[in-house]
Amino acid sequence: MTPGPRHGKPYSAGRRRAQDVLVGLAGLIALLVGGALLLVTLPQALSEERDFLSASACQQTPSEECLRSAWFTVDSVHVQRGKQAGGWVRVSGPEEGAGRVRFSGLGEFLENVRPGDHVAGTIWRGEIVVLSNGSAGERAVSHPVGDSLFTAGTGILLALGGAFVTYVSRFWLHTPVCSARPHRTDLTADASATAVLGMYTFALMMVLYDRDGSLGVFLALWTPAAMATGAFLSRRYLRHRARQ
């Protein structure tokens, strides 16, 4: 007697295909977001960074493009410690830029400033970019230097991860459903190489960002690693195609 069909298999196959499609869509979204950061946001960050570095101190006729200093009074302070250290300082005064000034790190200024202190603020384009109390100063989140480096690193990470996930999804969709997923292909080496490049990109971005490194230094150190990883993945892809 021939056993009848197992009704769970078609459902499992359809669910697996749907999961593969969803994984591919997630990869495409990450790839598009990363591409937008690199092609749209990065040029804007570079332009703003160049404008700030070329700005000079305001003279008799101040404008948004010059650097202006003003005194403010600290109204309140919030400090956050841990992995995502940072905080904000709320300042008041007659000058523009008064309000909440956010910081992405925990420096000497944010550690020691207290309500009631008088602090000096550097204003550019209507925002406070630096606050100092005479003994220490700290860059605010609105400070444009370093934005291009952070944008480039984030865009590369999203594009890299999205491209690899999309590739994996496409491969799974072209593999017979009856095959067990772990044996569809040996993606371990590909995933490891991509993960190593991703970790290197993240670590390089954070180290240079903390040390005020430039985008040029980041690209000079990142490009050789990216080329080596690309050559390794290309050889594996061509070898796989040759076996088919």
XYZ file of C-alpha atoms in Angstrom:
244
model
C 0.000 0.000 0.000
C 1.428 3.304 -1.094
C 1.318 5.933 1.625
C -0.677 9.063 0.821
C 0.885 12.488 0.497
C 1.992 14.274 3.636
C -0.109 17.386 3.752
C 2.421 19.283 5.846
C 5.029 19.415 3.074
C 3.333 21.835 0.634
C 2.563 24.201 3.492
C 6.146 24.006 4.758
C 7.490 24.594 1.251
C 5.270 27.615 0.746
C 6.185 29.025 4.119
C 9.882 28.550 3.374
C 9.545 30.346 0.036
C 7.680 33.196 1.720
C 10.431 33.492 4.317
C 13.056 33.590 1.576
C 11.170 36.381 -0.205
C 10.815 38.386 3.038
C 14.533 38.001 3.736
C 15.284 39.243 0.237
C 12.975 42.255 0.669
C 14.651 43.133 3.969
C 18.033 42.946 2.245
C 16.840 45.180 -0.591
C 15.491 47.758 1.866
C 18.806 47.834 3.749
C 20.665 48.122 0.439
C 18.473 51.037 -0.690
C 18.823 52.867 2.621
C 22.588 52.398 2.557
C 22.729 53.622 -1.031
C 20.679 56.705 -0.128
C 23.069 57.504 2.714
C 26.093 57.191 0.432
C 24.642 58.970 -2.609
C 22.440 61.647 -1.021
C 23.251 62.205 2.655
C 27.044 61.829 2.391
C 27.554 64.652 -0.167
C 25.408 66.931 1.993
C 27.429 66.066 5.109
C 30.695 66.672 3.244
C 29.476 70.040 1.991
C 28.364 71.116 5.471
C 31.633 69.942 6.973
C 33.662 71.934 4.426
C 31.549 75.037 5.073
C 32.128 74.767 8.805
C 35.885 74.228 8.521
C 36.194 77.240 6.203
C 34.065 79.483 8.432
C 35.794 82.334 10.252
C 34.927 84.256 13.393
C 32.123 86.779 13.029
C 33.141 90.392 12.514
C 30.962 93.482 12.813
C 28.197 92.095 10.613
C 27.505 88.532 11.830
C 25.871 85.945 9.594
C 24.854 82.304 9.870
C 28.028 81.238 8.038
C 30.442 82.720 10.596
C 31.352 81.399 14.036
C 29.944 83.446 16.895
C 30.542 83.118 20.634
C 28.005 83.929 23.342
C 27.427 83.334 27.049
C 24.618 81.146 28.352
C 23.288 80.053 31.733
C 22.875 76.348 32.448
C 19.313 75.548 33.537
C 19.486 71.749 33.781
C 21.807 68.855 33.003
C 21.064 65.246 32.091
C 23.876 62.658 31.980
C 23.502 59.120 30.675
C 26.205 56.576 31.397
C 26.834 53.111 30.044
C 27.307 51.883 26.494
C 25.372 54.812 24.985
C 26.937 57.513 27.106
C 25.903 61.087 26.467
C 23.323 63.556 27.636
C 22.125 67.081 27.213
C 22.438 70.522 28.754
C 19.596 73.037 28.684
C 20.888 76.599 28.481
C 19.134 79.957 28.441
C 20.190 83.358 27.225
C 19.316 86.157 24.816
C 21.307 84.648 21.948
C 19.979 82.240 19.318
C 20.712 78.599 19.935
C 19.472 78.680 23.531
C 17.639 75.522 24.531
C 18.605 71.858 24.819
C 22.100 71.035 23.554
C 22.680 67.296 23.048
C 25.992 65.418 23.346
C 26.778 61.946 22.030
C 29.671 61.281 24.402
C 30.520 61.807 28.035
C 33.398 64.254 28.278
C 34.895 66.358 31.045
C 32.528 69.237 30.350
C 29.349 67.178 30.632
C 30.714 65.426 33.728
C 31.388 68.672 35.614
C 28.852 71.232 34.408
C 26.101 72.112 36.901
C 22.863 74.148 36.819
C 23.572 77.821 37.361
C 26.972 77.727 35.638
C 27.771 80.307 32.976
C 29.114 78.610 29.847
C 30.409 79.839 26.534
C 28.766 78.572 23.382
C 30.018 78.613 19.805
C 27.121 79.236 17.414
C 27.033 78.289 13.742
C 23.976 78.482 11.516
C 21.759 79.211 14.491
C 22.851 76.193 16.563
C 25.280 75.747 19.421
C 28.022 73.424 18.188
C 30.406 73.667 21.182
C 29.872 74.415 24.871
C 32.717 75.146 27.278
C 33.077 76.264 30.880
C 36.615 77.605 30.763
C 38.354 74.404 31.830
C 36.817 72.020 29.283
C 34.749 72.103 26.138
C 32.671 69.519 24.330
C 31.220 69.204 20.844
C 27.475 68.998 20.542
C 25.611 66.584 18.296
C 24.997 69.511 15.934
C 28.752 69.853 15.320
C 29.189 68.945 11.640
C 32.776 67.649 11.706
C 32.732 63.861 11.659
C 29.228 63.532 10.207
C 30.597 62.498 6.805
C 32.690 59.731 8.373
C 29.758 58.396 10.396
C 27.401 58.624 7.412
C 29.835 56.795 5.129
C 30.453 54.015 7.640
C 26.745 53.519 8.342
C 25.890 53.547 4.646
C 28.596 50.981 3.863
C 27.416 48.695 6.669
C 23.800 48.818 5.486
C 24.736 48.339 1.838
C 27.134 45.500 2.653
C 24.662 43.658 4.853
C 21.764 44.283 2.497
C 23.681 43.045 -0.537
C 24.748 39.835 1.198
C 21.270 39.098 2.573
C 19.775 39.703 -0.877
C 22.316 37.327 -2.421
C 21.517 34.624 0.144
C 17.785 35.045 -0.434
C 18.238 34.790 -4.199
C 20.321 31.643 -3.808
C 17.736 30.052 -1.526
C 14.951 30.865 -3.977
C 16.872 29.066 -6.737
C 17.521 25.994 -4.582
C 15.048 23.076 -4.506
C 12.781 23.321 -1.496
C 13.310 19.642 -0.712
C 16.952 20.369 0.131
C 17.693 20.932 3.769
C 18.610 24.562 4.222
C 21.938 24.023 5.986
C 23.080 21.883 3.004
C 21.848 24.139 0.215
C 25.302 25.612 -0.126
C 28.344 26.226 1.962
C 27.752 29.898 2.752
C 29.833 29.791 5.913
C 32.988 31.204 4.327
C 31.033 33.903 2.456
C 29.176 34.931 5.598
C 32.381 34.947 7.638
C 34.227 37.143 5.125
C 31.316 39.578 4.948
C 30.963 39.656 8.731
C 34.685 40.308 9.217
C 34.564 43.213 6.764
C 31.462 44.556 8.504
C 33.086 44.383 11.944
C 36.236 46.017 10.589
C 34.138 48.798 9.030
C 32.280 49.442 12.287
C 35.412 49.385 14.447
C 37.316 51.643 12.039
C 34.424 54.106 11.898
C 34.085 54.333 15.685
C 37.826 54.643 16.357
C 38.318 57.380 13.764
C 35.135 59.169 14.837
C 36.334 59.285 18.453
C 39.749 60.512 17.307
C 38.355 63.121 14.870
C 39.630 61.175 11.884
C 38.697 62.265 8.387
C 36.703 60.483 5.719
C 39.847 60.299 3.583
C 41.710 58.331 6.259
C 38.708 56.035 6.684
C 38.556 55.267 2.956
C 42.326 54.776 2.741
C 42.217 52.168 5.500
C 38.917 50.570 4.437
C 39.467 50.202 0.682
C 42.245 47.557 0.793
C 40.165 45.386 3.142
C 37.112 45.792 0.919
C 39.089 44.894 -2.211
C 40.537 41.780 -0.561
C 37.094 40.667 0.607
C 35.600 41.361 -2.822
C 38.307 39.311 -4.535
C 37.752 36.411 -2.134
C 33.964 36.431 -2.647
C 34.350 36.757 -6.425
C 36.618 33.701 -6.597
C 34.158 31.677 -4.547
C 31.248 32.782 -6.744
C 33.073 31.906 -9.971
C 34.069 28.538 -8.507
C 30.460 27.857 -7.579
C 29.261 28.818 -11.055
C 31.828 26.517 -12.618
C 30.522 23.584 -10.592
C 26.948 24.105 -11.812
